[in-house]
Short mmCIF file of C-alpha atoms and ligand atoms in Angstrom, two decimals:
data_model
loop_
_atom_site.label_atom_id
_atom_site.label_comp_id
_atom_site.label_asym_id
_atom_site.label_seq_id
_atom_site.Cartn_x
_atom_site.Cartn_y
_atom_site.Cartn_z
CA UNK F 1 59.80 -22.42 133.54
CA UNK F 2 61.25 -24.09 137.26
CA UNK F 3 63.85 -26.52 137.64
CA UNK F 4 64.21 -30.30 139.94
CA UNK F 5 66.58 -32.41 141.51
CA UNK F 6 64.17 -34.39 142.91
CA UNK F 7 64.29 -37.19 140.80
CA UNK F 8 67.03 -37.68 137.61
CA UNK F 9 66.42 -38.55 134.52
CA UNK F 10 65.85 -42.23 133.72
CA UNK F 11 67.82 -42.40 130.37
CA UNK F 12 70.91 -40.49 132.08
CA UNK F 13 70.67 -39.72 135.75
CA UNK F 14 71.14 -35.98 135.23
CA UNK F 15 69.40 -35.26 138.00
CA UNK F 16 69.12 -30.69 137.41
CA UNK F 17 65.53 -30.98 134.76
CA UNK F 18 63.42 -28.39 133.23
CA UNK F 19 59.76 -28.24 133.71
CA UNK F 20 57.49 -27.05 130.86
CA UNK F 21 54.09 -28.31 130.92
CA UNK F 22 52.12 -28.42 134.22
CA UNK F 23 48.41 -30.05 134.10
CA UNK F 24 46.43 -31.04 137.52
CA UNK F 25 43.89 -32.95 138.24
CA UNK F 26 43.38 -34.96 134.69
CA UNK F 27 42.28 -38.87 133.53
CA UNK F 28 45.10 -40.95 134.96
CA UNK F 29 43.90 -43.40 131.86
CA UNK F 30 42.93 -41.79 127.95
CA UNK F 31 41.91 -45.04 126.74
CA UNK F 32 39.47 -46.90 128.41
CA UNK F 33 35.29 -46.39 127.74
CA UNK F 34 32.88 -45.91 130.72
CA UNK F 35 29.73 -47.54 130.38
CA UNK F 36 27.84 -44.74 133.04
CA UNK F 37 28.74 -41.30 133.18
CA UNK F 38 29.29 -40.99 136.82
CA UNK F 39 31.87 -43.53 136.49
CA UNK F 40 33.92 -41.60 134.23
CA UNK F 41 33.46 -38.20 136.27
CA UNK F 42 35.19 -40.59 139.71
CA UNK F 43 37.81 -42.07 137.48
CA UNK F 44 41.35 -41.81 138.90
CA UNK F 45 43.08 -38.91 137.95
CA UNK F 46 46.24 -37.28 138.50
CA UNK F 47 49.27 -34.75 137.17
CA UNK F 48 51.30 -33.98 134.15
CA UNK F 49 54.51 -32.55 134.26
CA UNK F 50 56.30 -31.99 132.00
CA UNK F 51 60.48 -32.01 132.28
CA UNK F 52 63.41 -32.40 129.26
CA UNK F 53 66.56 -33.42 129.99
CA UNK F 54 68.80 -31.05 128.88
CA UNK F 55 71.75 -33.74 128.76
CA UNK F 56 70.13 -36.34 126.39
CA UNK F 57 66.82 -35.10 124.83
CA UNK F 58 64.57 -36.90 127.08
CA UNK F 59 60.92 -35.38 127.84
CA UNK F 60 59.37 -37.67 130.95
CA UNK F 61 55.89 -36.61 133.60
CA UNK F 62 57.64 -36.56 136.67
CA UNK F 63 54.52 -36.48 138.92
CA UNK F 64 54.03 -39.75 136.78
CA UNK F 65 52.81 -42.53 139.15
CA UNK F 66 52.36 -45.82 138.74
CA UNK F 67 50.46 -47.41 141.49
CA UNK F 68 47.71 -45.28 138.90
CA UNK F 69 48.28 -47.60 136.30
CA UNK F 70 46.46 -50.46 135.55
CA UNK F 71 46.28 -51.72 131.97
CA UNK F 72 43.58 -54.64 132.01
CA UNK F 73 41.38 -55.83 129.29
CA UNK F 74 39.20 -52.85 128.89
CA UNK F 75 42.25 -51.13 127.79
CA UNK F 76 41.23 -49.65 124.09
CA UNK F 77 43.79 -47.93 121.90
CA UNK F 78 44.00 -50.19 118.87
CA UNK F 79 42.77 -47.91 115.69
CA UNK F 80 42.61 -50.97 113.55
CA UNK F 81 38.89 -50.03 112.76
CA UNK F 82 40.45 -46.79 110.33
CA UNK F 83 41.24 -47.50 106.63
CA UNK F 84 43.29 -44.88 106.75
CA UNK F 85 45.86 -46.57 110.23
CA UNK F 86 44.68 -49.55 108.33
CA UNK F 87 46.52 -48.33 105.11
CA UNK F 88 50.22 -47.20 107.16
CA UNK F 89 49.95 -50.92 109.18
CA UNK F 90 50.00 -52.90 106.17
CA UNK F 91 52.89 -50.74 104.70
CA UNK F 92 54.64 -50.89 107.06
CA UNK F 93 54.15 -54.78 107.88
CA UNK F 94 54.97 -54.85 103.90
CA UNK F 95 58.23 -52.68 104.24
CA UNK F 96 58.78 -55.54 107.94
CA UNK F 97 58.53 -57.88 105.29
CA UNK F 98 61.20 -56.46 102.68
CA UNK F 99 63.78 -54.74 104.72
CA UNK F 100 64.20 -58.74 107.16
CA UNK F 101 62.96 -61.09 104.59
CA UNK F 102 60.16 -61.91 107.01
CA UNK F 103 59.44 -66.05 105.62
CA UNK F 104 59.66 -68.95 107.41
CA UNK F 105 60.91 -66.71 110.51
CA UNK F 106 59.81 -66.00 114.64
CA UNK F 107 58.47 -63.17 115.22
CA UNK F 108 58.34 -61.04 119.19
CA UNK F 109 55.63 -58.24 119.40
CA UNK F 110 56.10 -56.36 122.61
CA UNK F 111 53.01 -54.21 123.33
CA UNK F 112 50.93 -56.09 120.68
CA UNK F 113 47.44 -54.88 122.21
CA UNK F 114 44.79 -56.70 120.27
CA UNK F 115 46.94 -58.30 118.38
CA UNK F 116 46.04 -56.99 114.31
CA UNK F 117 49.87 -56.12 114.17
CA UNK F 118 51.34 -59.34 114.39
CA UNK F 119 48.12 -60.96 112.73
CA UNK F 120 49.24 -59.26 109.57
CA UNK F 121 52.58 -60.50 110.25
CA UNK F 122 52.00 -64.10 110.38
CA UNK F 123 48.98 -64.26 108.21
CA UNK F 124 51.41 -65.23 105.01
CA UNK F 125 55.08 -66.57 104.54
CA UNK F 126 54.81 -68.94 107.54
CA UNK F 127 56.09 -66.69 109.94
CA UNK F 128 55.35 -67.53 113.73
CA UNK F 129 54.84 -65.14 116.38
CA UNK F 130 54.17 -64.49 119.73
CA UNK F 131 52.86 -61.13 121.42
CA UNK F 132 52.79 -59.98 124.96
CA UNK F 133 50.65 -57.37 126.04
CA UNK F 134 48.08 -57.69 129.33
CA UNK F 135 45.42 -55.80 127.25
CA UNK F 136 45.32 -58.78 124.75
CA UNK F 137 41.73 -60.13 124.64
CA UNK F 138 41.35 -63.41 122.95
CA UNK F 139 39.49 -63.67 119.95
CA UNK F 140 38.77 -66.33 118.43
CA UNK F 141 39.36 -65.92 114.50
CA UNK F 142 43.04 -65.98 116.04
CA UNK F 143 43.32 -69.73 116.29
CA UNK F 144 43.36 -69.88 112.10
CA UNK F 145 46.65 -67.92 112.79
CA UNK F 146 50.69 -69.06 113.33
CA UNK F 147 50.46 -66.00 116.17
CA UNK F 148 50.15 -67.25 120.27
CA UNK F 149 49.64 -64.17 123.00
CA UNK F 150 49.97 -63.53 126.55
CA UNK F 151 48.55 -61.70 128.31
CA UNK F 152 51.31 -59.66 130.42
CA UNK F 153 53.87 -57.31 130.60
CA UNK F 154 57.01 -58.75 129.06
CA UNK F 155 59.60 -59.04 131.72
CA UNK F 156 62.72 -61.29 131.91
CA UNK F 157 60.43 -63.83 133.22
CA UNK F 158 59.78 -64.04 129.20
CA UNK F 159 63.75 -64.63 128.83
CA UNK F 160 62.98 -68.43 127.06
CA UNK F 161 61.41 -66.19 124.10
CA UNK F 162 63.31 -66.09 121.73
CA UNK F 163 63.00 -64.37 117.91
CA UNK F 164 64.72 -63.48 114.20
CA UNK F 165 62.87 -59.86 114.62
CA UNK F 166 61.61 -58.38 118.07
CA UNK F 167 58.77 -55.37 116.98
CA UNK F 168 57.38 -53.26 119.84
CA UNK F 169 55.48 -50.38 118.35
CA UNK F 170 54.40 -46.93 120.18
CA UNK F 171 55.06 -48.78 123.75
CA UNK F 172 57.79 -47.23 125.35
CA UNK F 173 56.55 -44.60 125.56
CA UNK F 174 54.43 -45.91 128.62
CA UNK F 175 56.57 -47.53 130.61
CA UNK F 176 58.34 -45.79 133.55
CA UNK F 177 61.75 -46.80 133.34
CA UNK F 178 62.53 -47.59 129.96
CA UNK F 179 66.84 -47.83 130.13
CA UNK F 180 65.41 -50.78 132.72
CA UNK F 181 62.90 -52.27 130.02
CA UNK F 182 65.48 -51.80 126.85
CA UNK F 183 68.33 -53.59 129.78
CA UNK F 184 65.89 -56.87 130.47
CA UNK F 185 65.18 -56.76 126.42
CA UNK F 186 68.95 -57.09 125.51
CA UNK F 187 69.82 -58.98 129.15
CA UNK F 188 67.10 -61.65 127.54
CA UNK F 189 67.87 -62.04 124.12
CA UNK F 190 71.30 -63.18 125.31
CA UNK F 191 74.57 -63.82 122.86
CA UNK F 192 73.79 -66.92 120.86
CA UNK F 193 70.94 -64.86 119.19
CA UNK F 194 70.72 -62.48 117.02
CA UNK F 195 67.35 -61.02 116.34
CA UNK F 196 66.81 -57.68 114.68
CA UNK F 197 65.40 -55.32 116.64
CA UNK F 198 62.44 -52.15 114.93
CA UNK F 199 61.43 -50.27 117.63
CA UNK F 200 58.58 -47.25 116.43
CA UNK F 201 57.41 -44.45 118.61
CA UNK F 202 55.53 -40.62 118.34
CA UNK F 203 57.96 -37.82 117.39
CA UNK F 204 56.99 -35.70 120.68
CA UNK F 205 57.66 -32.56 118.37
CA UNK F 206 54.24 -33.62 116.45
CA UNK F 207 52.14 -34.11 119.93
CA UNK F 208 53.53 -30.94 121.39
CA UNK F 209 52.16 -28.81 118.19
CA UNK F 210 49.02 -30.32 118.02
CA UNK F 211 48.32 -30.00 122.14
CA UNK F 212 49.20 -26.17 120.77
CA UNK F 213 46.36 -26.64 118.51
CA UNK F 214 43.98 -27.48 120.86
CA UNK F 215 41.87 -26.08 124.46
CA UNK F 216 43.22 -27.33 127.35
ZN1 LIG T 1 68.53 -37.73 130.14
#
């Protein structure tokens, strides 16, 4: 294991982190479908160099180069075609409905993808949803629901959007500086509104256990 000091932890600022996994020249995106084989072979590639912060537990890729990442409509990470995933999403939607009494409520989803989960929350109980995601693709059927989508990254430009609930599922781990993002969110909320906040993140240990069973 190597010690690194050149890039401090984006969460706690600790400059002494431990690199525990390295992989070179892999596709920068894993959720793009290429029309031709050669285009896939020529895709933008980058390195993975995972560092663990012993101070706060944060793990990130210190070789990450944001210039290589550009989320567009072509990015497809939706799993909503899977019956198993649908069951999970439905169950979570029902849980959120009950937990936060989602009726006549305004809901912001940051990283709403193609919009399926937000629609799930807003197709009943007269809720109104606003989704932020640069990869959103307009679908005419969305016009029948109380939802709107902003094809953009959520940022300080969107401070005028307020809601009763803010959800952010499997998105924070894609943001290079999560602490900075959370500060922006906190700043946007201000002190007048008091929305409920719901974040859902993958468990790193599960991912590493899966990797252990794969040939990479
Ligand atoms: Zn840290």
